[in-house]
Amino acid sequence: MGKIAEHIVNLITKQIQDHGIVVWYDPEEAYVDFVKGLDIPDVKVIPFDGSFFGLRAQIEPFLEFITEQGEPNPDCEVPPKLLIYVPMARSDTLDQEPCPGIQGLGL
């Protein structure tokens, strides 16, 4: 792994350690191939595949750790470690609402 790739992985890992769930918006789609090969220990990488409903279905099992206000649930001891990769601008996703509560957790 090159130095830039290593730096990106370190940034993502830090965000996940701090927040649990990280949404990575990539409007230029510059990191599509990078994310496909991304392997961070104990982190589930969930890429957007063209359907927000499909994305929601993949994320849903992990959402028991988050309250309806988007805050970590105090009753859950171990929050999920997720990287949700969305190869578009955040502003392009705002009218798509199958994942409420996730928007505020972005990178």
PDB file of C-alpha atoms in Angstrom:
ATOM      1  CA  MET A   1       0.000   0.000   0.000  1.00  0.00           C
ATOM      2  CA  GLY A   2       1.294   3.427  -0.930  1.00  0.00           C
ATOM      3  CA  LYS A   3       1.719   6.318   1.480  1.00  0.00           C
ATOM      4  CA  ILE A   4      -1.390   8.153   0.280  1.00  0.00           C
ATOM      5  CA  ALA A   5      -3.541   5.032   0.501  1.00  0.00           C
ATOM      6  CA  GLU A   6      -2.142   4.307   3.958  1.00  0.00           C
ATOM      7  CA  HIS A   7      -2.934   7.869   5.048  1.00  0.00           C
ATOM      8  CA  ILE A   8      -6.527   7.541   3.787  1.00  0.00           C
ATOM      9  CA  VAL A   9      -6.969   4.242   5.627  1.00  0.00           C
ATOM     10  CA  ASN A  10      -5.616   5.841   8.811  1.00  0.00           C
ATOM     11  CA  LEU A  11      -8.061   8.760   8.480  1.00  0.00           C
ATOM     12  CA  ILE A  12     -11.006   6.429   7.920  1.00  0.00           C
ATOM     13  CA  THR A  13      -9.953   4.184  10.798  1.00  0.00           C
ATOM     14  CA  LYS A  14      -9.720   7.179  13.144  1.00  0.00           C
ATOM     15  CA  GLN A  15     -13.175   8.412  12.120  1.00  0.00           C
ATOM     16  CA  ILE A  16     -14.633   4.949  12.669  1.00  0.00           C
ATOM     17  CA  GLN A  17     -12.976   4.660  16.079  1.00  0.00           C
ATOM     18  CA  ASP A  18     -14.399   8.070  17.022  1.00  0.00           C
ATOM     19  CA  HIS A  19     -17.891   7.703  15.551  1.00  0.00           C
ATOM     20  CA  GLY A  20     -18.580   4.024  14.785  1.00  0.00           C
ATOM     21  CA  ILE A  21     -20.450   4.694  11.539  1.00  0.00           C
ATOM     22  CA  VAL A  22     -18.852   6.834   8.839  1.00  0.00           C
ATOM     23  CA  VAL A  23     -20.491   7.890   5.586  1.00  0.00           C
ATOM     24  CA  TRP A  24     -17.947   8.720   2.904  1.00  0.00           C
ATOM     25  CA  TYR A  25     -19.313  10.856   0.076  1.00  0.00           C
ATOM     26  CA  ASP A  26     -17.235  10.879  -3.111  1.00  0.00           C
ATOM     27  CA  PRO A  27     -18.891  13.093  -5.753  1.00  0.00           C
ATOM     28  CA  GLU A  28     -16.010  12.633  -8.208  1.00  0.00           C
ATOM     29  CA  GLU A  29     -16.133   8.828  -7.782  1.00  0.00           C
ATOM     30  CA  ALA A  30     -12.359   8.980  -7.435  1.00  0.00           C
ATOM     31  CA  TYR A  31     -12.148   6.219  -4.830  1.00  0.00           C
ATOM     32  CA  VAL A  32     -14.524   3.571  -6.217  1.00  0.00           C
ATOM     33  CA  ASP A  33     -11.738   1.072  -6.949  1.00  0.00           C
ATOM     34  CA  PHE A  34      -9.920   1.948  -3.722  1.00  0.00           C
ATOM     35  CA  VAL A  35     -13.018   1.156  -1.664  1.00  0.00           C
ATOM     36  CA  LYS A  36     -13.568  -2.149  -3.499  1.00  0.00           C
ATOM     37  CA  GLY A  37     -10.175  -3.331  -2.244  1.00  0.00           C
ATOM     38  CA  LEU A  38     -10.446  -1.725   1.189  1.00  0.00           C
ATOM     39  CA  ASP A  39      -9.915  -4.090   4.095  1.00  0.00           C
ATOM     40  CA  ILE A  40      -9.924  -2.546   7.564  1.00  0.00           C
ATOM     41  CA  PRO A  41      -9.968  -5.080  10.422  1.00  0.00           C
ATOM     42  CA  ASP A  42     -13.304  -5.297  12.266  1.00  0.00           C
ATOM     43  CA  VAL A  43     -14.913  -2.757   9.898  1.00  0.00           C
ATOM     44  CA  LYS A  44     -17.795  -3.594   7.573  1.00  0.00           C
ATOM     45  CA  VAL A  45     -17.536  -1.653   4.308  1.00  0.00           C
ATOM     46  CA  ILE A  46     -20.910  -1.107   2.640  1.00  0.00           C
ATOM     47  CA  PRO A  47     -20.744   0.543  -0.796  1.00  0.00           C
ATOM     48  CA  PHE A  48     -23.761   2.204  -2.404  1.00  0.00           C
ATOM     49  CA  ASP A  49     -24.774   0.092  -5.392  1.00  0.00           C
ATOM     50  CA  GLY A  50     -27.306   2.385  -7.034  1.00  0.00           C
ATOM     51  CA  SER A  51     -30.213   1.827  -4.649  1.00  0.00           C
ATOM     52  CA  PHE A  52     -30.745   3.651  -1.382  1.00  0.00           C
ATOM     53  CA  PHE A  53     -33.287   1.003  -0.421  1.00  0.00           C
ATOM     54  CA  GLY A  54     -30.660  -1.686  -1.000  1.00  0.00           C
ATOM     55  CA  LEU A  55     -28.190   0.326   1.060  1.00  0.00           C
ATOM     56  CA  ARG A  56     -30.761   0.654   3.849  1.00  0.00           C
ATOM     57  CA  ALA A  57     -31.333  -3.124   3.802  1.00  0.00           C
ATOM     58  CA  GLN A  58     -27.598  -3.715   4.275  1.00  0.00           C
ATOM     59  CA  ILE A  59     -27.309  -1.132   7.059  1.00  0.00           C
ATOM     60  CA  GLU A  60     -30.507  -2.045   8.935  1.00  0.00           C
ATOM     61  CA  PRO A  61     -29.046  -4.924  11.016  1.00  0.00           C
ATOM     62  CA  PHE A  62     -26.482  -2.525  12.474  1.00  0.00           C
ATOM     63  CA  LEU A  63     -28.897   0.295  13.352  1.00  0.00           C
ATOM     64  CA  GLU A  64     -29.987  -1.122  16.711  1.00  0.00           C
ATOM     65  CA  PHE A  65     -26.975   0.745  18.056  1.00  0.00           C
ATOM     66  CA  ILE A  66     -28.382   4.137  17.013  1.00  0.00           C
ATOM     67  CA  THR A  67     -31.370   6.043  18.413  1.00  0.00           C
ATOM     68  CA  GLU A  68     -33.926   7.727  16.172  1.00  0.00           C
ATOM     69  CA  GLN A  69     -32.055  11.003  16.798  1.00  0.00           C
ATOM     70  CA  GLY A  70     -28.872   9.535  15.285  1.00  0.00           C
ATOM     71  CA  GLU A  71     -27.042   9.242  18.621  1.00  0.00           C
ATOM     72  CA  PRO A  72     -25.382   6.051  19.949  1.00  0.00           C
ATOM     73  CA  ASN A  73     -27.852   3.959  21.942  1.00  0.00           C
ATOM     74  CA  PRO A  74     -26.695   3.885  25.593  1.00  0.00           C
ATOM     75  CA  ASP A  75     -28.118   0.366  26.008  1.00  0.00           C
ATOM     76  CA  CYS A  76     -25.682  -1.086  23.460  1.00  0.00           C
ATOM     77  CA  GLU A  77     -22.179  -1.764  24.652  1.00  0.00           C
ATOM     78  CA  VAL A  78     -20.424  -2.146  21.302  1.00  0.00           C
ATOM     79  CA  PRO A  79     -21.358   0.219  18.474  1.00  0.00           C
ATOM     80  CA  PRO A  80     -21.012  -1.054  14.915  1.00  0.00           C
ATOM     81  CA  LYS A  81     -17.965  -0.199  12.867  1.00  0.00           C
ATOM     82  CA  LEU A  82     -19.276   0.683   9.434  1.00  0.00           C
ATOM     83  CA  LEU A  83     -17.931   2.550   6.460  1.00  0.00           C
ATOM     84  CA  ILE A  84     -20.758   3.483   4.110  1.00  0.00           C
ATOM     85  CA  TYR A  85     -19.349   4.593   0.766  1.00  0.00           C
ATOM     86  CA  VAL A  86     -21.593   6.763  -1.419  1.00  0.00           C
ATOM     87  CA  PRO A  87     -20.011   7.768  -4.750  1.00  0.00           C
ATOM     88  CA  MET A  88     -21.992  10.995  -5.105  1.00  0.00           C
ATOM     89  CA  ALA A  89     -22.298  14.389  -3.460  1.00  0.00           C
ATOM     90  CA  ARG A  90     -24.152  14.546  -0.170  1.00  0.00           C
ATOM     91  CA  SER A  91     -26.434  17.219  -1.634  1.00  0.00           C
ATOM     92  CA  ASP A  92     -27.525  14.695  -4.300  1.00  0.00           C
ATOM     93  CA  THR A  93     -28.703  12.313  -1.578  1.00  0.00           C
ATOM     94  CA  LEU A  94     -30.769  14.701   0.536  1.00  0.00           C
ATOM     95  CA  ASP A  95     -34.034  13.973  -1.280  1.00  0.00           C
ATOM     96  CA  GLN A  96     -33.446  10.234  -0.802  1.00  0.00           C
ATOM     97  CA  GLU A  97     -34.591   9.308   2.712  1.00  0.00           C
ATOM     98  CA  PRO A  98     -34.409   5.534   3.213  1.00  0.00           C
ATOM     99  CA  CYS A  99     -31.525   6.050   5.688  1.00  0.00           C
ATOM    100  CA  PRO A 100     -32.660   8.706   8.166  1.00  0.00           C
ATOM    101  CA  GLY A 101     -30.272   9.227  11.047  1.00  0.00           C
ATOM    102  CA  ILE A 102     -27.252   8.221   8.999  1.00  0.00           C
ATOM    103  CA  GLN A 103     -26.724  11.564   7.230  1.00  0.00           C
ATOM    104  CA  GLY A 104     -25.412  13.258  10.377  1.00  0.00           C
ATOM    105  CA  LEU A 105     -22.714  10.666  10.885  1.00  0.00           C
ATOM    106  CA  GLY A 106     -20.777  11.417   7.689  1.00  0.00           C
ATOM    107  CA  LEU A 107     -17.092  11.873   7.067  1.00  0.00           C
TER     108      LEU A 107
END
